[in-house]
């Protein structure tokens, strides 16, 4: 009588070899849960390699943008039952108390765990704290009687999509993959090797989860560092932008980061919060990361105090008018998640400013409408703040403006050096 283990091993082996061969022969059907900018890039890469793909999203408009004979959009999770592979690309934001919120991931895992039980590879692409796959996601499947490494193969592969980046795409950005066991890792490597030039397996999923946190915490700490150091440079009358340019001539061990009004987006300001929370569970205090998060949150207030200093009470008796240029979180996108510009609006209004904005990518937001940028509109203002330096903002209207301009991105310098007065200030 063959032991249970042998039977299980045989089952695992056949489940594993079945999925492996289907991936190799492009016969596997891949489900993508969450077709936002990450899921959409993944779907397009899978379709380009002729994988039959099912895209699930609650928001039908996100599915409408993909048109391909091998693509089936759906708003019903049960349509994923036919998929032997399912990739989860749902957001993992922070909640209103700035605490990690993986409820979308838990819901997606719960829904997938309730699908018909057939061997399946599930890959989580969402950014999560180290240990989430093993401690939070796997138990959801095990509670639904899936057996990790038997009929369930589970891996993490953190997304590395940079929206709008033309040089680094899903295909040419190395993909980190970590499975809960060897077979899971092997299957995930096989899948991603079909659509990404370089796949990097890690020994454990925790290493893969940690590496993503490292990437984005590194970025926040360095941006907060340059924002803090700028305060010293300004006080000392030193041009921080030229200093960064000079430091960047060092061909090794220096990566330029630039001052700004704060760090937005759903990755950089958010991921370090996940790391901080998880580190606390081990009694570890990452003071430097906490300070970076604090500095970042302070930036919008610094912009307001600079505006008040430049106005120096000139508008006594009436609300000073502030025009914000660019409210998306970074140039070239309409995404306003965690955008510092929105925080500037809130802070400015708290300080009594009358605020309006112009952003060619964001026609309306939170009850405001983007104003049409004209000389007349600029003349009406007391102060102009360049918060997000979209390339298609007509800076020629600003560069000779005889009003205080707070150019948080130093974009005007590249317009006309001639407007700098001898003290190196913009007129
Ligand atoms: N920012 C600065 N100074 C800088 C760089 C960025 O203030 O020197 C601000 C931006 O204005 C923005 C925020 O930080 O508000 C985030 O900018 P980002 O360029 O990091 O853009 P993201 O959020 O799209 O980050 C993505 C991330 N990619 C992934 O998570 C897969 C990040 O890891 C990349 O480093 C980044 O793109 C990139 O390098 O473009």
XYZ file of C-alpha atoms and ligand atoms in Angstrom:
467
model
C 0.000 0.000 0.000
C 1.763 3.172 -0.977
C 2.004 5.652 1.887
C -0.070 8.762 1.870
C 3.099 10.787 1.370
C 3.915 8.893 -1.787
C 0.381 9.438 -3.089
C 0.594 13.112 -2.154
C 4.004 13.364 -3.762
C 2.680 11.765 -6.901
C -0.265 14.159 -6.891
C 2.034 17.091 -6.282
C 4.325 15.858 -8.975
C 1.540 15.516 -11.513
C 0.007 18.864 -10.506
C 3.421 20.462 -10.764
C 4.405 18.849 -14.049
C 0.969 19.590 -15.493
C 1.246 23.319 -14.819
C 4.920 23.387 -15.827
C 4.276 21.800 -19.203
C 1.282 24.060 -19.865
C 3.415 27.123 -19.144
C 6.220 25.828 -21.363
C 3.761 25.143 -24.223
C 1.902 28.437 -23.728
C -1.226 26.387 -23.047
C -1.719 27.722 -19.544
C -4.546 30.202 -18.935
C -3.447 33.087 -16.750
C -5.814 35.110 -14.598
C -4.833 38.638 -13.567
C -6.714 40.048 -10.574
C -6.579 43.836 -10.599
C -6.037 45.453 -14.013
C -4.655 48.794 -12.885
C -1.349 50.061 -14.260
C 0.477 46.975 -12.872
C -2.092 44.381 -13.967
C -2.504 46.030 -17.357
C 1.244 45.876 -18.068
C 1.248 42.208 -17.026
C -1.781 41.356 -19.200
C -0.210 43.066 -22.223
C 3.070 41.178 -21.717
C 1.231 37.842 -21.400
C -0.843 38.512 -24.521
C 2.294 39.487 -26.438
C 3.616 36.000 -25.661
C 0.295 34.486 -26.689
C -0.913 33.388 -23.270
C -4.684 33.141 -22.990
C -5.393 35.727 -20.290
C -8.438 36.506 -18.155
C -8.438 39.978 -16.622
C -10.557 40.513 -13.525
C -11.386 43.949 -12.197
C -14.423 45.409 -10.460
C -14.011 48.522 -12.605
C -15.084 47.606 -16.154
C -13.467 50.726 -17.661
C -10.040 49.324 -16.712
C -10.810 46.187 -18.723
C -12.176 48.053 -21.747
C -8.748 49.400 -22.687
C -7.442 45.918 -23.611
C -8.583 44.472 -26.896
C -7.054 41.132 -27.945
C -8.445 37.780 -29.190
C -6.731 35.939 -26.313
C -8.015 38.338 -23.665
C -11.235 37.797 -21.733
C -12.277 40.614 -19.407
C -14.477 39.780 -16.455
C -15.958 41.359 -13.363
C -16.786 37.963 -11.890
C -14.080 36.073 -10.015
C -15.619 32.690 -10.863
C -14.528 33.200 -14.483
C -10.981 32.702 -13.196
C -11.765 29.031 -12.385
C -10.381 27.930 -15.730
C -7.012 29.591 -15.023
C -4.190 27.334 -13.836
C -2.186 30.453 -12.981
C -3.536 33.553 -11.221
C -1.501 36.722 -10.579
C -2.815 39.160 -7.956
C -2.045 42.818 -8.747
C -4.261 44.673 -6.292
C -3.293 47.858 -4.401
C -1.835 47.641 -0.906
C -2.246 51.216 0.349
C -2.231 52.749 3.820
C -5.557 53.557 5.495
C -6.651 56.947 6.880
C -4.580 56.270 10.007
C -1.568 55.651 7.728
C -1.527 51.971 8.668
C -0.916 49.150 6.113
C -4.150 48.025 4.460
C -3.958 44.651 2.673
C -7.716 44.099 2.663
C -7.863 44.003 -1.159
C -5.164 41.308 -1.195
C -6.919 39.291 1.498
C -10.230 39.561 -0.358
C -8.658 38.477 -3.662
C -6.955 35.522 -1.909
C -10.218 34.543 -0.248
C -12.110 34.671 -3.566
C -9.439 32.660 -5.398
C -9.280 30.104 -2.568
C -13.005 29.491 -3.093
C -12.601 28.684 -6.789
C -12.868 25.085 -7.987
C -9.961 23.048 -6.563
C -7.601 22.196 -9.351
C -3.860 22.565 -9.256
C -3.039 26.231 -9.392
C -0.086 28.619 -9.234
C -0.965 31.862 -7.453
C 1.500 34.751 -7.641
C 1.155 37.932 -5.564
C 2.594 41.022 -7.313
C 1.289 43.524 -4.765
C 3.861 45.159 -2.496
C 3.639 43.624 0.978
C 5.638 43.434 4.209
C 8.113 40.574 4.565
C 6.267 37.461 5.765
C 2.861 38.416 4.335
C 2.732 35.617 1.742
C 3.488 32.897 4.268
C 1.702 34.319 7.302
C -1.329 36.035 5.764
C -1.971 34.702 2.237
C -1.103 30.977 2.587
C -3.389 30.483 5.637
C -6.352 31.838 3.643
C -5.847 29.037 1.112
C -5.104 26.405 3.749
C -8.351 27.298 5.561
C -10.118 26.525 2.269
C -8.352 23.114 2.311
C -5.771 23.936 -0.321
C -2.430 22.239 0.319
C 0.573 24.462 -0.227
C 3.099 22.641 -2.421
C 0.517 20.014 -3.306
C -2.313 21.496 -5.342
C -1.434 25.083 -4.493
C 1.797 26.629 -5.684
C 2.276 30.068 -4.168
C 4.870 32.781 -4.899
C 5.552 36.491 -4.526
C 6.915 38.575 -7.387
C 6.892 42.294 -6.446
C 5.795 44.587 -9.289
C 8.436 46.937 -10.672
C 6.333 48.905 -13.109
C 7.334 52.544 -13.421
C 4.364 54.339 -14.996
C 5.357 56.314 -18.083
C 8.951 55.078 -18.061
C 9.858 54.407 -21.675
C 13.359 53.012 -21.003
C 12.506 50.485 -18.289
C 9.531 48.271 -19.102
C 8.136 45.069 -17.606
C 10.124 43.086 -20.190
C 13.568 44.570 -19.510
C 13.265 45.092 -15.733
C 14.577 42.054 -13.823
C 11.773 40.259 -11.983
C 12.305 38.953 -8.443
C 10.443 35.710 -7.631
C 10.164 33.834 -4.317
C 7.965 30.756 -3.800
C 6.803 29.109 -0.567
C 8.604 26.006 -1.786
C 10.907 24.986 -4.582
C 8.176 23.869 -6.956
C 6.299 27.150 -6.513
C 9.461 29.107 -7.241
C 10.198 26.934 -10.264
C 6.727 27.432 -11.752
C 6.799 31.194 -11.173
C 10.281 31.408 -12.743
C 8.981 29.491 -15.759
C 6.001 31.807 -16.128
C 7.936 35.082 -15.846
C 10.822 33.822 -17.992
C 8.317 33.780 -20.861
C 7.663 37.536 -20.577
C 10.681 39.066 -18.771
C 14.281 39.057 -19.970
C 15.759 38.351 -16.518
C 14.078 36.480 -13.662
C 15.808 36.375 -10.253
C 14.592 33.621 -7.871
C 15.139 34.115 -4.139
C 15.602 31.393 -1.550
C 12.501 32.454 0.369
C 9.453 34.641 -0.327
C 10.453 36.858 2.608
C 13.630 37.830 0.756
C 11.597 38.832 -2.305
C 9.145 40.828 -0.165
C 12.001 42.459 1.741
C 13.914 43.398 -1.433
C 10.954 45.441 -2.703
C 10.681 47.257 0.622
C 14.418 47.928 0.463
C 14.164 49.432 -3.042
C 11.440 51.891 -2.119
C 12.571 52.719 1.403
C 16.014 53.511 -0.005
C 14.326 55.973 -2.371
C 12.220 57.685 0.298
C 15.175 58.041 2.690
C 17.297 59.608 -0.049
C 14.587 61.997 -1.179
C 13.903 63.044 2.413
C 17.655 63.443 2.946
C 18.028 65.831 0.008
C 14.937 67.757 1.118
C 16.410 68.184 4.578
C 19.878 69.119 3.309
C 18.312 71.688 0.966
C 17.268 73.635 4.076
C 20.927 73.974 5.022
C 21.998 74.838 1.463
C 19.318 77.553 1.245
C 20.360 79.013 4.601
C 23.985 79.037 3.462
C 23.064 80.560 0.079
C 24.349 77.460 -1.708
C 22.597 76.322 -4.906
C 21.613 72.739 -4.005
C 20.739 71.933 -7.617
C 24.201 72.781 -8.838
C 25.690 70.906 -5.884
C 23.709 67.777 -6.878
C 24.855 68.223 -10.468
C 28.445 68.401 -9.279
C 28.059 65.374 -6.985
C 26.526 63.445 -9.878
C 29.798 63.621 -11.767
C 31.017 60.951 -9.370
C 30.607 57.832 -11.530
C 30.186 55.467 -8.567
C 28.431 55.292 -5.200
C 26.250 58.345 -5.736
C 22.702 58.310 -7.081
C 21.127 61.753 -7.475
C 17.835 62.493 -5.773
C 16.218 65.891 -6.080
C 14.397 68.224 -3.696
C 10.672 68.655 -4.147
C 7.435 69.522 -2.332
C 7.271 66.005 -0.858
C 6.984 62.427 -2.118
C 3.737 61.208 -3.635
C 2.538 58.088 -5.390
C 1.278 54.847 -3.957
C 4.752 53.272 -3.629
C 7.459 55.487 -2.203
C 5.611 57.205 0.660
C 3.686 54.010 1.463
C 6.069 51.061 1.329
C 8.356 52.282 4.135
C 5.290 52.471 6.404
C 4.784 48.730 5.796
C 8.415 48.086 6.672
C 8.196 50.173 9.859
C 5.098 48.299 11.018
C 6.674 44.885 10.426
C 9.974 45.894 12.056
C 8.039 46.993 15.155
C 6.670 43.448 15.422
C 10.277 42.399 16.028
C 10.824 45.234 18.477
C 13.093 46.955 15.968
C 12.886 50.722 15.625
C 13.987 52.004 12.208
C 14.579 55.574 13.372
C 16.069 56.757 10.085
C 13.040 55.528 8.131
C 10.674 57.135 10.647
C 12.546 60.417 10.262
C 12.360 60.141 6.458
C 8.590 59.613 6.642
C 8.304 62.616 9.008
C 10.429 64.889 6.807
C 8.362 63.919 3.792
C 5.124 64.721 5.584
C 6.539 68.109 6.632
C 7.470 69.212 3.107
C 4.088 70.709 2.090
C 4.124 72.884 5.239
C 7.584 74.150 4.294
C 6.225 75.292 0.922
C 3.495 77.288 2.676
C 5.915 78.991 5.040
C 8.104 79.911 2.061
C 5.035 81.404 0.346
C 4.118 83.392 3.448
C 7.716 84.623 3.768
C 7.766 85.772 0.126
C 4.410 87.556 0.548
C 5.542 89.153 3.771
C 2.044 90.341 4.628
C 1.569 92.225 1.312
C -2.004 91.010 1.066
C -3.077 92.204 4.535
C -6.825 92.463 4.814
C -7.627 89.919 2.111
C -7.012 86.225 1.382
C -3.753 85.829 -0.584
C -4.253 84.038 -3.874
C -2.101 80.986 -4.651
C -1.984 79.190 -7.992
C -0.552 75.685 -7.958
C 0.954 74.349 -11.183
C 0.779 70.536 -11.397
C -1.095 68.445 -8.814
C -0.386 64.897 -10.044
C 2.201 63.116 -7.886
C 4.871 63.269 -10.579
C 5.303 64.623 -14.112
C 3.599 62.930 -17.048
C 0.841 61.208 -15.075
C -2.714 61.997 -13.965
C -2.232 59.907 -10.809
C -2.781 62.058 -7.731
C -2.414 59.357 -5.060
C -0.565 60.732 -2.017
C 0.311 63.771 -4.133
C 2.110 66.435 -2.040
C 0.382 69.110 -4.139
C -2.949 68.104 -2.623
C -1.427 68.468 0.840
C -0.150 71.927 -0.171
C -3.703 72.924 -1.107
C -5.033 71.751 2.260
C -2.240 73.468 4.212
C -2.590 76.692 2.199
C -6.325 76.868 2.812
C -5.754 76.246 6.519
C -3.443 79.292 6.407
C -6.111 81.430 4.733
C -4.936 81.276 1.116
C -7.403 81.221 -1.741
C -6.038 78.349 -3.839
C -6.578 77.262 -7.431
C -4.606 74.916 -9.658
C -3.672 74.194 -13.233
C -2.742 70.642 -14.248
C -3.117 69.566 -17.897
C -3.489 65.931 -16.769
C -6.028 66.483 -13.988
C -9.106 68.412 -15.207
C -10.836 68.165 -11.868
C -10.110 66.928 -8.345
C -11.907 67.014 -4.981
C -14.363 69.641 -6.186
C -11.709 71.874 -7.822
C -11.481 72.388 -11.574
C -8.140 72.899 -13.259
C -8.026 76.590 -14.294
C -7.014 77.490 -17.834
C -3.496 78.949 -17.556
C -3.439 82.487 -18.966
C -1.470 85.668 -18.274
C -4.638 87.151 -16.764
C -4.981 84.236 -14.333
C -1.323 84.630 -13.357
C -1.720 88.387 -12.867
C -4.566 87.710 -10.420
C -2.261 85.648 -8.178
C -0.141 86.721 -5.212
C 2.078 83.638 -5.367
C 2.591 80.789 -7.840
C 3.820 77.352 -6.716
C 5.249 74.882 -9.246
C 4.490 71.583 -7.489
C 4.685 69.060 -10.356
C 6.756 69.932 -13.376
C 4.765 68.416 -16.254
C 6.625 69.002 -19.517
C 3.528 70.486 -21.176
C 3.030 73.386 -18.760
C 3.769 76.670 -20.660
C 6.601 77.850 -18.356
C 7.362 80.751 -20.691
C 4.318 82.423 -19.103
C 5.933 82.106 -15.682
C 9.582 82.711 -16.257
C 9.293 86.516 -16.473
C 6.412 86.828 -14.044
C 6.884 89.735 -11.616
C 5.362 87.741 -8.755
C 6.813 85.392 -6.160
C 7.206 81.963 -7.764
C 8.081 78.944 -5.610
C 9.688 76.599 -8.088
C 9.895 73.428 -5.967
C 11.288 71.485 -8.944
C 13.768 74.034 -10.266
C 12.184 73.639 -13.668
C 12.424 77.330 -14.583
C 16.211 77.214 -14.486
C 16.155 75.136 -17.641
C 13.968 77.795 -19.249
C 15.875 80.998 -19.026
C 19.074 81.379 -17.003
C 18.862 85.096 -17.975
C 16.040 85.706 -15.508
C 18.328 84.952 -12.574
C 19.352 88.161 -10.775
C 22.925 88.495 -9.447
C 21.872 86.895 -6.152
C 20.826 83.775 -8.085
C 17.140 84.383 -7.326
C 14.356 84.302 -9.845
C 12.905 87.722 -10.574
N 10.612 62.493 -6.124
C 11.354 63.523 -5.587
N 12.694 63.552 -5.796
C 13.321 62.567 -6.516
C 12.552 61.520 -7.052
C 11.194 61.505 -6.855
O 10.815 64.417 -4.931
O 14.537 62.636 -6.683
C 9.189 62.432 -5.852
C 8.327 62.456 -7.097
O 7.995 63.763 -7.456
C 7.102 61.668 -6.660
C 7.660 60.675 -5.660
O 8.921 61.186 -5.238
O 6.196 62.502 -5.978
C 7.850 59.264 -6.224
O 8.582 59.434 -7.398
P 9.177 58.129 -8.180
O 9.983 58.612 -9.319
O 9.842 57.258 -7.191
O 7.883 57.507 -8.821
P 7.040 56.250 -8.472
O 6.265 56.408 -7.225
O 6.311 55.950 -9.712
O 8.133 55.136 -8.186
C 8.333 54.121 -9.113
C 8.775 52.990 -8.252
N 8.757 51.799 -9.024
C 8.257 50.705 -8.458
O 7.859 50.664 -7.301
C 8.167 49.520 -9.313
C 10.160 53.247 -7.698
O 10.672 52.035 -7.111
C 11.113 53.681 -8.777
O 12.347 54.023 -8.151
C 10.551 54.915 -9.448
O 9.311 54.534 -10.054
C 11.495 55.424 -10.520
O 12.710 55.301 -10.304
O 10.988 55.997 -11.486
